[in-house]
mmCIF file of C-alpha atoms in Angstrom:
data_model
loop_
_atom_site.group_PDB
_atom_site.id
_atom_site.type_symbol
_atom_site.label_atom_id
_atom_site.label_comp_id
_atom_site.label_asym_id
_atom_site.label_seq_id
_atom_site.Cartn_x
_atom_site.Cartn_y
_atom_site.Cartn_z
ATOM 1 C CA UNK A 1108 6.171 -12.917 -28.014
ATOM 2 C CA UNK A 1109 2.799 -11.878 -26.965
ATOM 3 C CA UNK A 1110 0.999 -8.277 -26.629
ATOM 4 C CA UNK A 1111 -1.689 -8.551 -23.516
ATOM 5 C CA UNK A 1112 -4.863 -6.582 -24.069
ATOM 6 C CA UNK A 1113 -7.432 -7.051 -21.880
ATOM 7 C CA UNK A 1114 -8.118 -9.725 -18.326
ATOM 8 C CA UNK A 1115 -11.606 -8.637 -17.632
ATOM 9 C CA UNK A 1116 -10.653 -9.216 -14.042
ATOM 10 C CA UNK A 1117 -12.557 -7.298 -11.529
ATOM 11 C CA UNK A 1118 -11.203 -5.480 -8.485
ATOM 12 C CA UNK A 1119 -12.179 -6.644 -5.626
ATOM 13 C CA UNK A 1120 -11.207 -4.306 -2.461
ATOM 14 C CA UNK A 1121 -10.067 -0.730 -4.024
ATOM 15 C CA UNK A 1122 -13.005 1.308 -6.075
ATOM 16 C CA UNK A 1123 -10.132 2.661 -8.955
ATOM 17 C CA UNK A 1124 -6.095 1.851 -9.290
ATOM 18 C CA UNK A 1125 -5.257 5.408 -8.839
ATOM 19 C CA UNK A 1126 -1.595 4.424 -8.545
ATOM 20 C CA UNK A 1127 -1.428 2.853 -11.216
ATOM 21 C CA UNK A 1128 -2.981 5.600 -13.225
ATOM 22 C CA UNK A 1129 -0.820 7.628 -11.542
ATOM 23 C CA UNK A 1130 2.221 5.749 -12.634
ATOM 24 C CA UNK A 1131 1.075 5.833 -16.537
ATOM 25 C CA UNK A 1132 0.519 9.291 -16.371
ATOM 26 C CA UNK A 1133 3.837 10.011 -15.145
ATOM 27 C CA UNK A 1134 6.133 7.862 -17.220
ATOM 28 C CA UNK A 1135 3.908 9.497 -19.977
ATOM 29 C CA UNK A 1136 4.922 13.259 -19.042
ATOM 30 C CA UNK A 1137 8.200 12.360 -18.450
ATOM 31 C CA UNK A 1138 8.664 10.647 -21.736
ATOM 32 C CA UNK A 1139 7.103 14.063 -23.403
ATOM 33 C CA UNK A 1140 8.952 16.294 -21.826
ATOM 34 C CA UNK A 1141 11.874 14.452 -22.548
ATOM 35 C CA UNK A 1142 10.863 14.366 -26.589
ATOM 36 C CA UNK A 1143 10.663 17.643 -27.090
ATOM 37 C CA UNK A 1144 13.933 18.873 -25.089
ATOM 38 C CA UNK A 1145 16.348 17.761 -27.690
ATOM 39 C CA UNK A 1146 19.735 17.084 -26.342
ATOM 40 C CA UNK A 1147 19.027 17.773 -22.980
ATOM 41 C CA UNK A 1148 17.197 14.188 -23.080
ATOM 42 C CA UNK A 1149 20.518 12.633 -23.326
ATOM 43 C CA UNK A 1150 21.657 14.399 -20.319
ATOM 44 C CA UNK A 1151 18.805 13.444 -18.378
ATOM 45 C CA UNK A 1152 19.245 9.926 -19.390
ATOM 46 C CA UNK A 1153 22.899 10.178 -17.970
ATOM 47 C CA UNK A 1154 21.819 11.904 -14.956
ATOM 48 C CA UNK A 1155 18.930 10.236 -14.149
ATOM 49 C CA UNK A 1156 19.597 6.769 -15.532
ATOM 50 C CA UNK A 1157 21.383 3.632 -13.439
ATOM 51 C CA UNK A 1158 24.791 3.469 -14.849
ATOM 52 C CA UNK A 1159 26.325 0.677 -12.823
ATOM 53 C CA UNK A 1160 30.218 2.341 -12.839
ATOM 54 C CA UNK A 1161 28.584 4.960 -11.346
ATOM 55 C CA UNK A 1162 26.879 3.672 -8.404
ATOM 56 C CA UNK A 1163 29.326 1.450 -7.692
ATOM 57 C CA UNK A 1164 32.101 4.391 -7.859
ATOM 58 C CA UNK A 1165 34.713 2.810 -10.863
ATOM 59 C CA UNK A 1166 33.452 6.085 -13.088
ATOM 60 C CA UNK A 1167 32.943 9.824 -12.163
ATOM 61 C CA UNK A 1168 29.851 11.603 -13.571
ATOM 62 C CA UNK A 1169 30.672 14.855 -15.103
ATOM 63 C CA UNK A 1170 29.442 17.137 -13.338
ATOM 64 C CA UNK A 1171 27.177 19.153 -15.803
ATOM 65 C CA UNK A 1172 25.039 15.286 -16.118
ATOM 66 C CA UNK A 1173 25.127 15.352 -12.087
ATOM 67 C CA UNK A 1174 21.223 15.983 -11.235
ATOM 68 C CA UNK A 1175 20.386 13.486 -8.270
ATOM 69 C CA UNK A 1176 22.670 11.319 -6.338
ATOM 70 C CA UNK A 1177 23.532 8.342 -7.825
ATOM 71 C CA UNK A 1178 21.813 6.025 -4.932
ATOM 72 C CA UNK A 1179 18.696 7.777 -6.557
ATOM 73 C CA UNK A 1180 18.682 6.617 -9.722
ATOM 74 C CA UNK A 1181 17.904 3.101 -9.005
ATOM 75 C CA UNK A 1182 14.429 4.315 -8.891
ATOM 76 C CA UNK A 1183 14.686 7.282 -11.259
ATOM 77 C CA UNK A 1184 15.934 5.390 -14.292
ATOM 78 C CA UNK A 1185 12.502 3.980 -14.405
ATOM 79 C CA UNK A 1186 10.423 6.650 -15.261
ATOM 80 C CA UNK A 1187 12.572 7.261 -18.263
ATOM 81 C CA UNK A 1188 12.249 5.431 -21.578
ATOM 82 C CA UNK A 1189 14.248 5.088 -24.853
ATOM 83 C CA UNK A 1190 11.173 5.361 -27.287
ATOM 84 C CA UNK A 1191 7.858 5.257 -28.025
ATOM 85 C CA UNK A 1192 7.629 1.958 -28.242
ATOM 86 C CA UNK A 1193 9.526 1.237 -25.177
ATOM 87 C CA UNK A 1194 7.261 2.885 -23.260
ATOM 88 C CA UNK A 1195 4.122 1.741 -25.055
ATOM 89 C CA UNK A 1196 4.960 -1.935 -23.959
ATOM 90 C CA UNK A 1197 5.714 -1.513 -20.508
ATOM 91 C CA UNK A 1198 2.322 0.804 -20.194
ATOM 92 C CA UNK A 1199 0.562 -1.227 -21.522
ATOM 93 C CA UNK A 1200 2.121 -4.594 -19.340
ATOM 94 C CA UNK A 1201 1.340 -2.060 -16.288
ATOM 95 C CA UNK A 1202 -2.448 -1.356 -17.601
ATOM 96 C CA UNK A 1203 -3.724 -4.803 -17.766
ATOM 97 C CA UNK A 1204 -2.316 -6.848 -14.634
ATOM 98 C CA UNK A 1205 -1.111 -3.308 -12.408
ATOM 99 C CA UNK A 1206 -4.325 -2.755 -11.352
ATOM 100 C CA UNK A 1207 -5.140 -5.972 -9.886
ATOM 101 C CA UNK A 1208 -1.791 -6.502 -8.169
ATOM 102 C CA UNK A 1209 -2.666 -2.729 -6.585
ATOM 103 C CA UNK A 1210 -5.968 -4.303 -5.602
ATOM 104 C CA UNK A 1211 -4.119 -6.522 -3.878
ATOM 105 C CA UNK A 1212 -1.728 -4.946 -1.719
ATOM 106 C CA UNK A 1213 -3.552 -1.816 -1.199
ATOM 107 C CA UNK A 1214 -2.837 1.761 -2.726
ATOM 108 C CA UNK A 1215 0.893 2.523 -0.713
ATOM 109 C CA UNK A 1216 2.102 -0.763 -0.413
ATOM 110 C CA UNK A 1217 1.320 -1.246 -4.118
ATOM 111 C CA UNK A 1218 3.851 1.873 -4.731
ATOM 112 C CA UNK A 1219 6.498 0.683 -2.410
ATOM 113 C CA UNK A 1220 6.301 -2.643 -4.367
ATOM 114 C CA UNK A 1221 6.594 -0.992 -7.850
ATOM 115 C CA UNK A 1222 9.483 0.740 -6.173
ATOM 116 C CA UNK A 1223 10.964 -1.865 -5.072
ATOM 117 C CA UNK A 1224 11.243 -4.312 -8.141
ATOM 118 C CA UNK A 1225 12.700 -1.361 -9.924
ATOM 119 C CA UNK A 1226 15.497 -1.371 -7.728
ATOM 120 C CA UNK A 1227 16.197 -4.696 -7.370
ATOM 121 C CA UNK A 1228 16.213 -4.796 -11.540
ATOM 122 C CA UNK A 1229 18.831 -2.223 -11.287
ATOM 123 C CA UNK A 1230 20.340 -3.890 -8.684
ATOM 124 C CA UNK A 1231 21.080 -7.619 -10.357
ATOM 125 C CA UNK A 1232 21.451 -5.314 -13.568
ATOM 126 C CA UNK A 1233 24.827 -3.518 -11.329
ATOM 127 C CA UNK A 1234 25.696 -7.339 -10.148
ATOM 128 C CA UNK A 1235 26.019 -8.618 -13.747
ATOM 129 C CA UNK A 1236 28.261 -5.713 -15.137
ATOM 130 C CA UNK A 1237 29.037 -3.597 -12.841
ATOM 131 C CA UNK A 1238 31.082 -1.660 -14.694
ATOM 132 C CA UNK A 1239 29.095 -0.797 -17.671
ATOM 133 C CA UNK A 1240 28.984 3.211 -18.175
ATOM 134 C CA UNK A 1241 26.268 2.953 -20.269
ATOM 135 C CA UNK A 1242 22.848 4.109 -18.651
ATOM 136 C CA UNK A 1243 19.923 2.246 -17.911
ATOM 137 C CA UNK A 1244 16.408 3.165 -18.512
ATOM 138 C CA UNK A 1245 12.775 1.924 -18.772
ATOM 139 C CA UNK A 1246 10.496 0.397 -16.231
ATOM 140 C CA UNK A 1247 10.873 -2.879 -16.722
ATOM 141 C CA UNK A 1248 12.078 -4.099 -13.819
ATOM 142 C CA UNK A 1249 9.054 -2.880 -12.098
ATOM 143 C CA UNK A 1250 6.783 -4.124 -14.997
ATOM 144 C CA UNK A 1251 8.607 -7.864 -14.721
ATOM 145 C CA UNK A 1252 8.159 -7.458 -10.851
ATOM 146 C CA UNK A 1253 4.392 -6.739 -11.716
ATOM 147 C CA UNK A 1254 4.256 -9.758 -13.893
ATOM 148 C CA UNK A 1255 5.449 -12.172 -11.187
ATOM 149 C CA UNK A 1256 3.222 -10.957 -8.849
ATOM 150 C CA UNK A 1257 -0.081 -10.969 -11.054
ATOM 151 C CA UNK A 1258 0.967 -15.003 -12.118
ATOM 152 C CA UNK A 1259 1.622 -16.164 -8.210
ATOM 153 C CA UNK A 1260 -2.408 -14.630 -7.631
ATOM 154 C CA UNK A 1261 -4.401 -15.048 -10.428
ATOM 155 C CA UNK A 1262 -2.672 -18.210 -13.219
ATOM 156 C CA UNK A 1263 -6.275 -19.272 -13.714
ATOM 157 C CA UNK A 1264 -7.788 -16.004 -15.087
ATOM 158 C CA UNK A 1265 -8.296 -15.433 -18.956
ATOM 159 C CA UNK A 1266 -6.608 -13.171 -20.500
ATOM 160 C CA UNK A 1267 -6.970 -11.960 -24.146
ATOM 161 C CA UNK A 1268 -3.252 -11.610 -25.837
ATOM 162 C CA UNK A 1269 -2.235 -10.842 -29.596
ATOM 163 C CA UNK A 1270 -0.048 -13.788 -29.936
ATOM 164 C CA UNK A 1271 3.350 -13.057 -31.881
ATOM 165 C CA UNK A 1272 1.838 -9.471 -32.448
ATOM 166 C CA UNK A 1273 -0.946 -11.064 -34.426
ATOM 167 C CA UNK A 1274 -3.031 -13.602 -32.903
ATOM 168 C CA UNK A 1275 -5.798 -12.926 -30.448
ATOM 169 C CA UNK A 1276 -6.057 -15.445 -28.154
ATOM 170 C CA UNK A 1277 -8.122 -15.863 -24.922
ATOM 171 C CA UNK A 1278 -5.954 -18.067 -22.378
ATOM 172 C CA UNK A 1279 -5.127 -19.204 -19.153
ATOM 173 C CA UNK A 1280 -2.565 -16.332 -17.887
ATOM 174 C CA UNK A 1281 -0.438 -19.033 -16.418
ATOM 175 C CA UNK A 1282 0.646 -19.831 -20.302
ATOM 176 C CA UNK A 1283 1.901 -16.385 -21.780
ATOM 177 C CA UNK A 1284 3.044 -15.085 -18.436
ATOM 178 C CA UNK A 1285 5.365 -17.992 -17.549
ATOM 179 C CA UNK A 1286 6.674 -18.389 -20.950
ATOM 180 C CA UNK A 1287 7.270 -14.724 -20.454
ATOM 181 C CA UNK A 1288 9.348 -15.308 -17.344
ATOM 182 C CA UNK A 1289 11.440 -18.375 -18.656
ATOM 183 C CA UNK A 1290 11.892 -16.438 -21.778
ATOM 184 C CA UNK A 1291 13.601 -13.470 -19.087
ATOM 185 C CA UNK A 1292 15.617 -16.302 -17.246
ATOM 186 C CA UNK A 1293 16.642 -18.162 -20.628
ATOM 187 C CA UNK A 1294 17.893 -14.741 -22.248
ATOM 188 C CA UNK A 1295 19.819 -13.745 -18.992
ATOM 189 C CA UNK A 1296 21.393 -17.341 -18.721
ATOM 190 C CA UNK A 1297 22.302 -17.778 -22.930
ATOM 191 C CA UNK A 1298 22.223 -14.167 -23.975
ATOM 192 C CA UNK A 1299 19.910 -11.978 -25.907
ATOM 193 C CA UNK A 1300 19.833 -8.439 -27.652
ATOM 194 C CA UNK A 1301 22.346 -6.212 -25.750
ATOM 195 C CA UNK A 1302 19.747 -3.513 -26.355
ATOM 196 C CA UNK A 1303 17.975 -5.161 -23.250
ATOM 197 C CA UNK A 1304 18.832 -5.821 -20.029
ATOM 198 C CA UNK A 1305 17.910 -9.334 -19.244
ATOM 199 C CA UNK A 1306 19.503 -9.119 -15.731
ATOM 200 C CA UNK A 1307 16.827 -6.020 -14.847
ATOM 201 C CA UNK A 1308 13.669 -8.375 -15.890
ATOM 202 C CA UNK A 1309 15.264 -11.238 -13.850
ATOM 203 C CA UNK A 1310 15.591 -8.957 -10.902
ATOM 204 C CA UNK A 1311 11.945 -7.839 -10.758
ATOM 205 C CA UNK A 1312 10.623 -11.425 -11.470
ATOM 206 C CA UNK A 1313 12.269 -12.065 -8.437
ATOM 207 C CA UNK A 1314 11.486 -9.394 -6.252
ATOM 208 C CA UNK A 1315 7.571 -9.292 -7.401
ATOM 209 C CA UNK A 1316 7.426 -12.834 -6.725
ATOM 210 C CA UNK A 1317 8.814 -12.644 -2.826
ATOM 211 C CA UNK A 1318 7.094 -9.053 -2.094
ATOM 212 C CA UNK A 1319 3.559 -10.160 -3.238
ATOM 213 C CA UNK A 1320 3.613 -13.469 -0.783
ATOM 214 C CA UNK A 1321 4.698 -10.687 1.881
ATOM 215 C CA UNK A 1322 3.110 -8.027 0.885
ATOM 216 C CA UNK A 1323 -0.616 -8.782 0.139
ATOM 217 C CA UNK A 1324 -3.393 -8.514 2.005
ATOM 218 C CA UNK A 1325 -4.052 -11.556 4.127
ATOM 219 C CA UNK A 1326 -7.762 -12.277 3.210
ATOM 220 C CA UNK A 1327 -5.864 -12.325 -0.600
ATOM 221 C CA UNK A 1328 -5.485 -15.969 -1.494
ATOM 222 C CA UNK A 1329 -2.647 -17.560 -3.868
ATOM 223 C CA UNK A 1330 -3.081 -19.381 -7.493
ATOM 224 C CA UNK A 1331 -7.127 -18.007 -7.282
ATOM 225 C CA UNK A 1332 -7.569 -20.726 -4.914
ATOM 226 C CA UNK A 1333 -10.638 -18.787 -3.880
ATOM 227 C CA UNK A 1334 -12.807 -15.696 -5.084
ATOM 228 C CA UNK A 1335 -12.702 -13.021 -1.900
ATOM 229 C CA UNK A 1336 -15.646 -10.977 -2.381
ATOM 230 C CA UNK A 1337 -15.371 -8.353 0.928
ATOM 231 C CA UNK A 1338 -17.807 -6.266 -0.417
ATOM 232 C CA UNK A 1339 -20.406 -9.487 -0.198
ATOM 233 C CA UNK A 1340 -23.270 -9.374 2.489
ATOM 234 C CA UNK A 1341 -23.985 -12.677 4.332
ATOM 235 C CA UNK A 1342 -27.714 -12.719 5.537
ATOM 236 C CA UNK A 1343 -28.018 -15.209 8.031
ATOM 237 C CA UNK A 1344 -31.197 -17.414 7.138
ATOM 238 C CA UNK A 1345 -33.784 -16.811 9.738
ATOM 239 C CA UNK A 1346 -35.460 -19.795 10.936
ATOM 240 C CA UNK A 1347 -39.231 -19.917 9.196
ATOM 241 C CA UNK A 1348 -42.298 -19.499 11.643
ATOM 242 C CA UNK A 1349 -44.669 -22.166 12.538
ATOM 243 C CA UNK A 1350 -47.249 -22.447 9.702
ATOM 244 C CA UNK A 1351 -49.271 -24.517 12.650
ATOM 245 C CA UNK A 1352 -49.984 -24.178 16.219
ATOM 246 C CA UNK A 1353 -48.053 -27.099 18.546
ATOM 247 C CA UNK A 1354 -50.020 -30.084 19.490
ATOM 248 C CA UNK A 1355 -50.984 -29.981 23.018
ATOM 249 C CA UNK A 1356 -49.141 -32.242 24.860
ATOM 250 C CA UNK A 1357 -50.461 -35.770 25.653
ATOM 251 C CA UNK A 1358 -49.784 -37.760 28.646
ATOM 252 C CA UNK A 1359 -49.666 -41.240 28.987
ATOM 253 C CA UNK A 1360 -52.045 -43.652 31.153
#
């Protein structure tokens, strides 16, 4: 629908998004590493990717795919992708608006948060069909949870977006992000590719959206209804010095 490139939206109370750096670099390695292991990527994707039957104990893993408990991978499955292009999109998703959500709940809380909506993806992703044995992968439920967040603090920044892979456009974010979510909540409700799991986006949407109003930091408004600058010095005005010397006081007769 739309590829976001750049928001030219300034941080405001951390000096570099080191988390979310971090984050790249990691699903980066990971997706590497698993490229050039051959079929032992498959096995990591079983062992380390949510499969609903599993977690919810209708299925046994076999035990040469058993590498973490299965509670784990509602967090591990998102540092594993299908492809490159898989994890090109949600990089570059977590490029442009993580670093301003991170600004906004601080460094930690920003990775408890990306935590978080991962989970709860998987989570609503276990509700819906809980006993798929398929595995699921990709950090989109994080990404979506990102999304939410970034719309809920800043609608009324511009962002630049290739519209339908093609069209650079410089908008309101408030347009392509919540067509983005509606286009998450309309695929869940009518169906989509099967390839994707609708129910994982929904989940994040909805966890980003809750954390973020409980989350941020307090002096962090809503819908940009004002520009925090904490860095800013207030000078109090002196008062100017008399430019003449009083009149001597005069009494009346």
């Amino acid at each position: 629908m739309f590829i976001p490139l750049h928001d030219a939206n300034s941080l405001k109370y951390i000096k570099l998004q080191y988390v979310t750096l971090s984050l790249i670099v990691i699903n980066v390695v990971v997706y590497l590493l698993m490229s050039v292991s051959g079929d032992s990527a498959q096995a990591a994707a079983i062992g380390l990717g949510y499969i609903p039957a599993i977690v919810h104990d209708l299925a046994v893993l076999p035990v040469d795919f058993y590498i973490v408990p299965p509670d784990f991978t509602y967090v591990t499955y998102a540092f594993l992708h299908a492809d490159i292009f898989h994890l090109g999109g949600n990089m570059l998703f977590l490029w442009v608006f993580g670093d301003n959500v991170e600004d906004a709940l601080g460094h930690i809380r920003f990775l408890i948060f990306y935590i978080l909506c991962a989970a709860a993806g998987a989570f609503l992703h276990g509700m819906i069909v809980p006993f798929s044995e398929a595995p699921l992968i990709g950090a989109s439920g994080a990404i979506a949870g990102i999304v939410s967040a970034y719309l809920l603090l800043h609608p009324r920044v511009k962002v630049w977006v290739l519209a339908f892979g093609r069209i650079p456009l410089r908008i309101p974010a408030i347009y392509p992000l919540v067509l983005w979510v509606l286009t998450q909540f309309g695929m869940l409700v009518f169906g989509g590719s099967e390839q994707i799991s609708w129910p994982a986006h929904v989940g994040g949407i909805i966890a980003g959206a809750l954390l973020i109003v409980i989350m941020k930091r307090r002096s962090v408004p809503l819908f940009d209804r004002a520009i925090v600058s904490p860095r800013a010095v207030v000078v109090e005005k002196q008062p100017e010095p008399a430019t003449r010397e009083a009149e001597p006081v005069k009494w009346g007769r």
